[in-house]
Coordinates of C-alpha atoms and ligand atoms in Angstrom, one line a residue:
M1 CA 15.4 -35.1 -27.5
L2 CA 13.1 -31.8 -28.2
R3 CA 15.1 -29.0 -29.2
F4 CA 14.7 -25.5 -30.8
L5 CA 16.6 -22.6 -32.1
T6 CA 15.7 -18.9 -33.4
A7 CA 17.7 -16.8 -35.6
G8 CA 16.5 -12.9 -36.8
E9 CA 17.5 -9.4 -35.7
S10 CA 14.2 -6.9 -34.2
H11 CA 14.3 -5.0 -37.5
G12 CA 15.7 -7.5 -39.9
A13 CA 13.8 -9.2 -42.1
G14 CA 12.2 -11.7 -40.1
L15 CA 12.8 -14.2 -37.5
V16 CA 13.0 -17.9 -38.0
A17 CA 12.5 -20.6 -35.6
I18 CA 13.3 -24.4 -36.3
L19 CA 12.0 -26.8 -33.6
E20 CA 13.1 -30.6 -34.1
G21 CA 11.4 -33.7 -32.2
I22 CA 8.0 -33.3 -31.9
P23 CA 6.1 -37.1 -32.7
A24 CA 4.3 -37.2 -36.1
G25 CA 0.4 -37.1 -36.1
V26 CA 0.0 -33.7 -33.8
R27 CA -2.8 -31.6 -35.1
L28 CA -1.1 -28.3 -36.3
S29 CA -2.1 -25.3 -38.3
E30 CA -0.7 -21.7 -38.7
A31 CA -4.0 -20.3 -37.3
L32 CA -3.0 -22.3 -34.0
I33 CA 0.1 -20.9 -33.6
R34 CA -1.5 -17.1 -34.5
Q35 CA -3.7 -17.6 -31.6
D36 CA -0.5 -17.4 -29.0
L37 CA 1.5 -14.8 -31.4
A38 CA -1.8 -12.2 -30.8
R39 CA -2.0 -13.2 -27.5
R40 CA 1.8 -12.1 -26.9
Q41 CA 1.2 -8.8 -28.4
T42 CA -1.3 -7.6 -26.5
G43 CA -0.8 -5.6 -23.0
Y44 CA -1.4 -1.9 -22.2
G45 CA 2.1 -0.6 -21.7
R46 CA 3.3 -1.8 -25.3
G47 CA 5.0 0.7 -27.7
G48 CA 4.1 1.9 -31.1
R49 CA 5.7 -1.1 -32.5
M50 CA 3.3 -3.7 -31.7
K51 CA 0.5 -1.5 -33.9
I52 CA 3.2 -2.0 -36.4
E53 CA 3.4 -5.6 -36.7
T54 CA 0.5 -8.3 -36.5
D55 CA 2.9 -11.5 -36.3
Y56 CA 2.2 -14.5 -38.3
A57 CA 4.1 -17.8 -38.5
V58 CA 4.3 -19.2 -41.9
L59 CA 5.0 -22.7 -41.8
Q60 CA 7.7 -23.9 -43.6
S61 CA 8.5 -27.6 -43.2
G62 CA 7.5 -30.3 -40.9
V63 CA 3.8 -30.1 -41.6
R64 CA 1.5 -32.0 -43.9
H65 CA -2.7 -32.1 -43.9
G66 CA -2.9 -30.5 -40.7
E67 CA -0.6 -32.9 -39.2
T68 CA 3.1 -32.7 -37.9
L69 CA 5.3 -35.2 -40.1
G70 CA 8.0 -35.4 -37.5
S71 CA 10.5 -33.8 -39.2
P72 CA 12.0 -30.8 -38.3
I73 CA 8.9 -27.9 -38.0
A74 CA 10.4 -24.6 -39.0
V75 CA 8.6 -21.2 -39.1
L76 CA 9.2 -17.8 -40.5
I77 CA 7.4 -14.6 -38.9
E78 CA 8.1 -11.2 -40.9
N79 CA 9.4 -8.5 -39.3
R80 CA 7.0 -6.0 -40.9
D81 CA 9.0 -2.9 -39.6
H82 CA 11.5 -3.6 -41.9
S83 CA 10.1 -3.3 -45.0
T84 CA 8.0 -0.5 -44.2
G85 CA 9.6 1.7 -41.3
K86 CA 12.1 3.6 -40.5
G87 CA 14.9 3.6 -38.4
P88 CA 16.1 6.9 -35.9
D89 CA 17.8 8.8 -38.3
G90 CA 15.3 8.9 -40.9
K91 CA 16.9 6.0 -42.8
P92 CA 14.9 3.0 -44.5
W93 CA 15.5 -0.7 -42.1
T94 CA 15.9 -2.1 -45.0
H95 CA 18.9 0.3 -45.4
T96 CA 20.3 0.0 -41.9
M97 CA 19.3 -3.6 -41.7
S98 CA 21.1 -4.2 -45.0
K99 CA 22.8 -7.5 -45.4
E100 CA 24.9 -5.7 -48.4
A101 CA 27.4 -3.7 -47.8
V102 CA 25.7 0.2 -47.8
D103 CA 27.4 3.4 -49.3
G104 CA 27.9 5.9 -46.8
E105 CA 28.1 5.7 -43.4
V106 CA 25.1 4.3 -41.2
T107 CA 24.7 6.1 -38.2
P108 CA 26.1 3.7 -35.0
I109 CA 24.6 3.2 -31.8
R110 CA 26.7 4.5 -29.4
R111 CA 25.4 5.7 -25.9
L112 CA 25.1 2.3 -24.4
R113 CA 21.8 2.0 -22.3
P114 CA 22.7 0.4 -18.8
G115 CA 20.5 -2.4 -18.0
H116 CA 20.4 -3.9 -21.8
A117 CA 22.9 -6.0 -23.4
D118 CA 24.7 -3.5 -25.6
T119 CA 27.8 -2.6 -23.1
P120 CA 29.1 -6.5 -22.0
G121 CA 28.2 -7.6 -25.7
A122 CA 29.3 -4.9 -27.5
A123 CA 32.9 -5.2 -25.3
K124 CA 32.5 -9.3 -26.2
Y125 CA 31.9 -8.8 -29.6
A126 CA 34.4 -5.8 -30.1
T127 CA 32.2 -3.8 -31.7
Q128 CA 31.7 -0.1 -32.6
D129 CA 28.2 -0.1 -32.9
A130 CA 25.5 -1.2 -30.3
R131 CA 23.4 -2.4 -33.2
D132 CA 25.2 -5.3 -33.7
I133 CA 24.4 -6.3 -30.5
L134 CA 20.4 -5.0 -29.4
E135 CA 18.8 -6.3 -32.4
R136 CA 19.6 -9.8 -31.6
S137 CA 18.7 -9.3 -27.8
S138 CA 15.5 -7.6 -28.4
A139 CA 12.1 -9.1 -26.8
R140 CA 11.5 -9.5 -30.9
E141 CA 13.4 -13.0 -30.3
S142 CA 10.2 -14.1 -28.2
A143 CA 7.7 -13.7 -31.0
A144 CA 9.7 -16.9 -32.5
R145 CA 9.9 -18.8 -29.0
V146 CA 6.2 -18.2 -28.5
A147 CA 5.9 -20.0 -32.3
V148 CA 7.5 -22.9 -30.7
G149 CA 5.6 -22.9 -27.6
A150 CA 2.4 -23.0 -29.4
V151 CA 3.5 -26.4 -31.1
C152 CA 4.4 -27.9 -28.1
R153 CA 1.4 -26.8 -26.5
A154 CA -0.5 -28.3 -29.7
F155 CA 1.4 -31.8 -28.3
L156 CA 0.8 -31.3 -25.0
A157 CA -3.3 -30.9 -25.9
P158 CA -4.2 -35.3 -25.9
F159 CA -2.8 -35.5 -23.0
G160 CA -5.2 -33.0 -21.3
V161 CA -1.8 -31.0 -20.3
E162 CA -2.9 -27.0 -20.5
I163 CA -0.7 -24.0 -19.8
R164 CA -1.9 -20.5 -18.6
S165 CA -0.7 -17.2 -17.2
H166 CA -1.1 -14.6 -15.5
V167 CA 0.2 -11.0 -14.1
V168 CA 0.7 -11.0 -10.1
N169 CA 2.8 -7.4 -9.8
I170 CA 3.5 -4.8 -12.0
G171 CA 5.8 -1.8 -10.6
G172 CA 4.8 -3.1 -7.3
V173 CA 1.1 -2.8 -7.8
R174 CA 0.3 -6.3 -7.1
A175 CA -3.2 -8.7 -7.3
P176 CA -4.5 -10.4 -4.2
A177 CA -2.7 -14.0 -3.9
T178 CA -5.4 -16.2 -5.3
A179 CA -4.8 -20.2 -5.8
P180 CA -4.2 -21.3 -9.1
E181 CA -7.3 -23.0 -9.3
Q182 CA -9.4 -20.2 -8.7
V183 CA -7.7 -17.9 -10.9
D184 CA -10.4 -16.6 -13.6
W185 CA -8.8 -17.1 -16.7
E186 CA -11.6 -15.6 -18.9
R187 CA -10.7 -12.2 -16.8
V188 CA -7.3 -12.6 -17.8
E189 CA -7.8 -12.8 -21.4
A190 CA -9.9 -10.0 -20.9
S191 CA -7.7 -7.7 -19.2
P192 CA -5.3 -5.0 -20.8
V193 CA -2.7 -6.2 -18.4
R194 CA -3.5 -10.1 -18.1
C195 CA -4.3 -9.8 -14.4
A196 CA -7.6 -11.6 -13.2
D197 CA -8.7 -9.0 -10.7
D198 CA -10.4 -5.6 -12.2
A199 CA -9.2 -4.0 -9.6
A200 CA -5.5 -4.6 -9.6
S201 CA -5.9 -4.7 -13.5
E202 CA -6.8 -0.6 -13.5
A203 CA -4.7 0.0 -10.8
V204 CA -1.8 -1.1 -12.9
V205 CA -2.9 0.2 -16.2
A206 CA -2.9 4.0 -14.1
A207 CA 0.9 2.8 -12.4
I208 CA 1.8 2.3 -16.1
D209 CA 0.4 5.8 -17.2
A210 CA 2.5 7.1 -14.0
A211 CA 5.5 5.8 -15.4
R212 CA 5.3 6.9 -18.9
A213 CA 4.9 10.6 -17.7
K214 CA 7.5 10.1 -15.5
G215 CA 10.0 8.7 -18.6
T216 CA 10.4 5.8 -16.8
S217 CA 9.6 1.7 -16.7
L218 CA 8.5 -1.0 -14.8
G219 CA 8.8 -4.5 -14.5
G220 CA 7.2 -7.0 -12.2
V221 CA 6.0 -10.8 -12.0
F222 CA 3.9 -13.3 -14.1
E223 CA 3.1 -16.8 -12.7
V224 CA 2.6 -20.1 -15.1
V225 CA 0.2 -23.0 -14.4
A226 CA 0.4 -25.9 -16.1
T227 CA -2.2 -28.5 -15.2
G228 CA -3.1 -32.3 -16.4
L229 CA 0.5 -33.5 -15.7
P230 CA 1.3 -37.0 -14.9
I231 CA 2.8 -37.7 -11.8
G232 CA 6.2 -38.4 -12.7
I233 CA 7.6 -36.8 -15.6
G234 CA 11.1 -35.3 -15.3
D235 CA 13.6 -37.4 -13.2
H236 CA 15.5 -37.5 -9.9
I237 CA 18.7 -39.2 -10.8
Q238 CA 21.1 -36.6 -12.5
W239 CA 20.7 -33.1 -12.4
D240 CA 20.1 -32.4 -15.5
R241 CA 17.6 -34.4 -16.4
K242 CA 15.3 -32.9 -13.4
L243 CA 12.1 -30.9 -14.8
S244 CA 13.0 -28.2 -12.6
T245 CA 16.3 -27.9 -14.2
A246 CA 14.5 -27.5 -17.6
L247 CA 12.0 -24.9 -16.4
S248 CA 14.6 -22.7 -14.7
A249 CA 16.9 -22.6 -17.6
A250 CA 13.7 -21.9 -19.6
I251 CA 12.3 -19.2 -17.8
G252 CA 15.5 -17.9 -16.5
S253 CA 16.5 -17.8 -20.5
M254 CA 14.3 -15.0 -21.0
N255 CA 15.3 -11.3 -21.7
A256 CA 14.6 -9.1 -18.2
V257 CA 14.4 -12.7 -16.0
K258 CA 15.5 -11.8 -12.7
G259 CA 14.2 -14.4 -10.6
V260 CA 12.2 -18.1 -10.6
E261 CA 10.5 -19.8 -7.9
F262 CA 8.0 -23.0 -8.0
G263 CA 5.1 -23.1 -6.0
G264 CA 5.7 -21.5 -2.2
G265 CA 9.0 -20.5 -3.9
F266 CA 11.0 -17.9 -1.5
A267 CA 8.4 -17.9 1.3
E268 CA 8.7 -21.1 1.7
A269 CA 12.0 -20.3 3.2
D270 CA 10.3 -19.1 6.4
L271 CA 8.2 -21.9 7.0
P272 CA 8.5 -25.0 9.3
G273 CA 9.0 -27.9 7.6
H274 CA 5.5 -29.6 8.9
E275 CA 3.8 -26.3 7.5
A276 CA 5.9 -26.7 3.8
Q277 CA 5.5 -30.2 2.9
D278 CA 2.4 -31.3 0.8
V279 CA 0.3 -34.2 2.9
I280 CA -0.9 -37.3 0.6
K281 CA -4.8 -37.8 1.0
P282 CA -5.7 -41.3 1.9
V283 CA -6.9 -43.0 -0.8
E284 CA -10.6 -43.2 -0.1
E285 CA -10.4 -39.3 -1.1
W286 CA -9.2 -40.3 -5.0
E287 CA -10.9 -40.0 -7.5
R288 CA -11.2 -42.6 -10.5
G289 CA -11.3 -41.6 -14.2
A290 CA -13.9 -43.2 -16.7
D291 CA -11.8 -46.0 -17.3
G292 CA -11.4 -46.9 -14.0
A293 CA -7.4 -45.8 -13.5
W294 CA -6.7 -43.0 -11.0
A295 CA -8.0 -39.4 -12.4
R296 CA -4.9 -38.3 -10.6
P297 CA -2.9 -40.7 -8.8
W298 CA -1.0 -39.4 -4.8
P299 CA -3.2 -36.3 -4.6
R300 CA -2.4 -33.9 -2.0
R301 CA -4.0 -31.9 0.3
T302 CA -1.8 -28.6 -0.6
N303 CA 0.4 -27.7 -3.7
N304 CA 3.5 -25.6 -1.8
A305 CA 6.1 -27.6 -4.0
G306 CA 4.0 -26.0 -6.7
G307 CA 3.9 -29.5 -8.6
L308 CA 7.2 -30.5 -8.3
E309 CA 9.5 -33.0 -5.9
G310 CA 12.5 -34.3 -6.3
G311 CA 13.0 -32.5 -10.0
M312 CA 9.8 -34.8 -11.0
T313 CA 6.1 -33.8 -11.0
T314 CA 3.7 -34.5 -9.0
G315 CA 0.6 -34.8 -10.7
E316 CA -0.4 -31.5 -8.7
P317 CA -0.9 -28.3 -11.0
L318 CA 2.6 -26.9 -11.8
V319 CA 3.0 -23.2 -11.0
L320 CA 6.0 -21.3 -11.2
R321 CA 6.6 -17.1 -11.1
A322 CA 9.3 -15.3 -12.8
A323 CA 10.3 -11.7 -11.7
V324 CA 11.2 -9.1 -14.5
K325 CA 13.2 -6.2 -14.0
P326 CA 12.1 -2.8 -16.0
I327 CA 12.8 -2.7 -19.2
A328 CA 16.4 -1.1 -19.9
T329 CA 15.2 1.5 -22.8
M330 CA 13.3 4.8 -20.9
I331 CA 11.8 8.0 -22.0
N332 CA 14.1 9.6 -19.6
P333 CA 17.8 8.0 -20.2
L334 CA 20.2 7.2 -17.6
P335 CA 23.7 8.8 -17.8
S336 CA 25.8 6.9 -19.6
V337 CA 29.4 6.5 -21.4
D338 CA 29.8 6.9 -25.3
L339 CA 31.1 3.3 -26.7
A340 CA 34.0 5.0 -29.5
T341 CA 35.1 8.2 -27.4
G342 CA 34.3 7.3 -23.6
E343 CA 32.5 10.7 -23.0
V344 CA 30.0 10.8 -20.5
S345 CA 26.7 11.3 -22.8
Q346 CA 22.9 10.1 -22.6
A347 CA 21.7 6.7 -23.2
H348 CA 20.2 6.1 -26.8
Y349 CA 16.6 6.2 -26.9
E350 CA 14.4 5.4 -30.2
R351 CA 11.5 4.1 -28.8
S352 CA 10.5 1.8 -26.1
D353 CA 7.5 -0.4 -23.8
I354 CA 7.0 1.3 -20.9
T355 CA 6.8 -2.4 -19.7
F356 CA 5.9 -5.6 -21.1
V357 CA 5.2 -7.7 -18.6
P358 CA 1.9 -9.0 -19.8
A359 CA 3.6 -10.5 -22.9
C360 CA 6.1 -12.4 -21.0
G361 CA 3.7 -14.0 -19.1
V362 CA 2.3 -15.7 -22.9
I363 CA 6.7 -16.0 -23.6
G364 CA 7.0 -18.2 -20.2
E365 CA 3.8 -20.2 -21.1
A366 CA 6.0 -21.0 -24.4
M367 CA 8.9 -21.7 -22.4
T368 CA 7.2 -23.7 -19.7
A369 CA 5.3 -25.6 -23.1
F370 CA 8.9 -26.6 -24.6
A371 CA 10.3 -27.6 -21.2
L372 CA 7.1 -29.9 -20.7
A373 CA 6.9 -31.6 -23.9
G374 CA 10.6 -32.1 -23.3
A375 CA 9.8 -34.1 -20.5
M376 CA 6.5 -35.9 -21.6
L377 CA 9.0 -37.1 -24.6
D378 CA 11.6 -38.2 -22.5
K379 CA 9.2 -40.0 -20.3
F380 CA 6.8 -41.6 -23.4
G381 CA 9.0 -41.4 -26.5
G382 CA 7.2 -42.4 -29.5
D383 CA 7.4 -41.3 -33.3
R384 CA 3.9 -41.4 -33.8
I385 CA 1.8 -39.5 -31.3
D386 CA -0.6 -42.5 -30.8
E387 CA 2.9 -44.4 -29.6
T388 CA 3.2 -41.3 -27.5
L389 CA -0.3 -41.8 -26.1
R390 CA -0.4 -45.4 -25.8
N391 CA 2.5 -45.6 -23.5
W392 CA 1.3 -42.6 -21.6
R393 CA -2.3 -44.5 -20.8
A394 CA -0.6 -47.5 -20.5
Y395 CA 1.9 -46.2 -17.8
M396 CA -1.1 -44.2 -15.6
A397 CA -2.7 -47.5 -15.5
T398 CA -0.2 -48.7 -13.1
V399 CA 0.3 -45.8 -10.8
G400 CA -0.6 -46.1 -7.4
P401 CA -0.7 -48.2 -4.7
V402 CA -0.8 -51.8 -5.9
A403 CA -3.3 -53.2 -3.7
A404 CA -6.0 -50.7 -4.8
S405 CA -4.9 -51.0 -8.7
P406 CA -7.7 -51.8 -11.4
A407 CA -5.5 -54.5 -12.6
H408 CA -5.6 -56.4 -8.7
G409 CA -9.2 -55.7 -8.2
G410 CA -9.1 -52.7 -6.1
Ligands
EPS1 C1 12.5 -3.5 -27.8 C2 11.8 -2.5 -28.4 C3 10.5 -2.2 -29.1 C4 10.0 -3.5 -28.3 C5 10.3 -4.6 -29.3 C6 11.6 -5.0 -28.2 O1 11.2 -2.4 -30.3 P1 11.0 -1.2 -31.3 O2 12.5 -0.3 -31.0 O3 11.0 -1.3 -32.7 O4 10.5 0.4 -31.2 O5 8.8 -3.1 -28.9 O6 9.2 -6.1 -29.0 C7 9.5 -6.4 -30.2 C8 9.4 -6.1 -31.4 C9 8.4 -7.4 -30.0 O7 8.0 -8.0 -31.4 O8 8.2 -7.8 -29.0 C10 13.5 -4.0 -27.3 O9 14.6 -3.3 -27.4 O10 14.3 -5.3 -27.0

């Protein structure tokens, strides 16, 4: 079983992630993890915090001489703001977030932000300081997830699995609909808002500027595309073995995500059945790889299913989208109620992003990588990556119509 935990508060000393279940022999370096951490930190519309941090995951365990050992992989990401910055009351974060009791009062946060975890969290944990909640329920935690995702990506790479993301909508400004195979991924990486279409990128940047001027924030939609997946990953036999379940949970667990859809998604509800299903190509149109096995067995004419049927991969690209609501912290705060006195007040504001939808795409890649790596390991097992690869190759050689299989001279 592949599993991970994160720990850490936004302005505490740092973030920790432990990932367990990655086989031995996967090539891994801190530099590789850093690439994804850096991608998460980009995106027009971020606040001052991203200028303070240069996220770097220091490997603590589970890796030796550039390869995983099969033991738990632990990473540590420092919060630079903790040791260098000051909180809203002018006191250093080392004081505000001190692990030891401090002399004098630490200014509590009592002006709850509608839309953030502040209100239900403070009620549930019976605290008089919403900082006890918001420090953990912060997008900062997603840096640890991206480090975990980078390790999962390194595991998936030898199978030819690639995972990418792009922004398709911020604040209602939409990129033109593009088939996943047509997306120019280099343009996405070069765009300030991770959007493949130049005109849409510009319009989104303008929308972010307008939102900043109004003192508000923007949500949006990102799309994740995973290619190179074998057919039959996941399972149909039990609700918690379906890959669609793992992916929905992985993406749905991200802060601010309010909806997840696969392939045609909600639009599929409007289609008649004969337009919604993905017709299988005749065998004469299938392609073989250099080893004689089918390069992509059971290919389809379309991919409305987004690469998932019955909770299993079809072998077509996996396509999922997620809707992210606007950030709850706004320059013009909403009316609120004081946590202690019950008096009407304005919600708390320290500093914030206008939008972080571009970063959400990178976090979505990481969560997708985790769900896919887990499902690949469920299918192929292996304590060392060579064993996993052997099992994968042996399986792939069996997929396809029996009469047309290389083993039968087909
Ligand atoms: C966040 C508020 C901002 C974001 C932060 C998440 O931080 P600060 O309060 O320090 O200005 O920049 O995101 C990150 C630190 C990050 O690494 O993504 C929030 O309230 O969730």
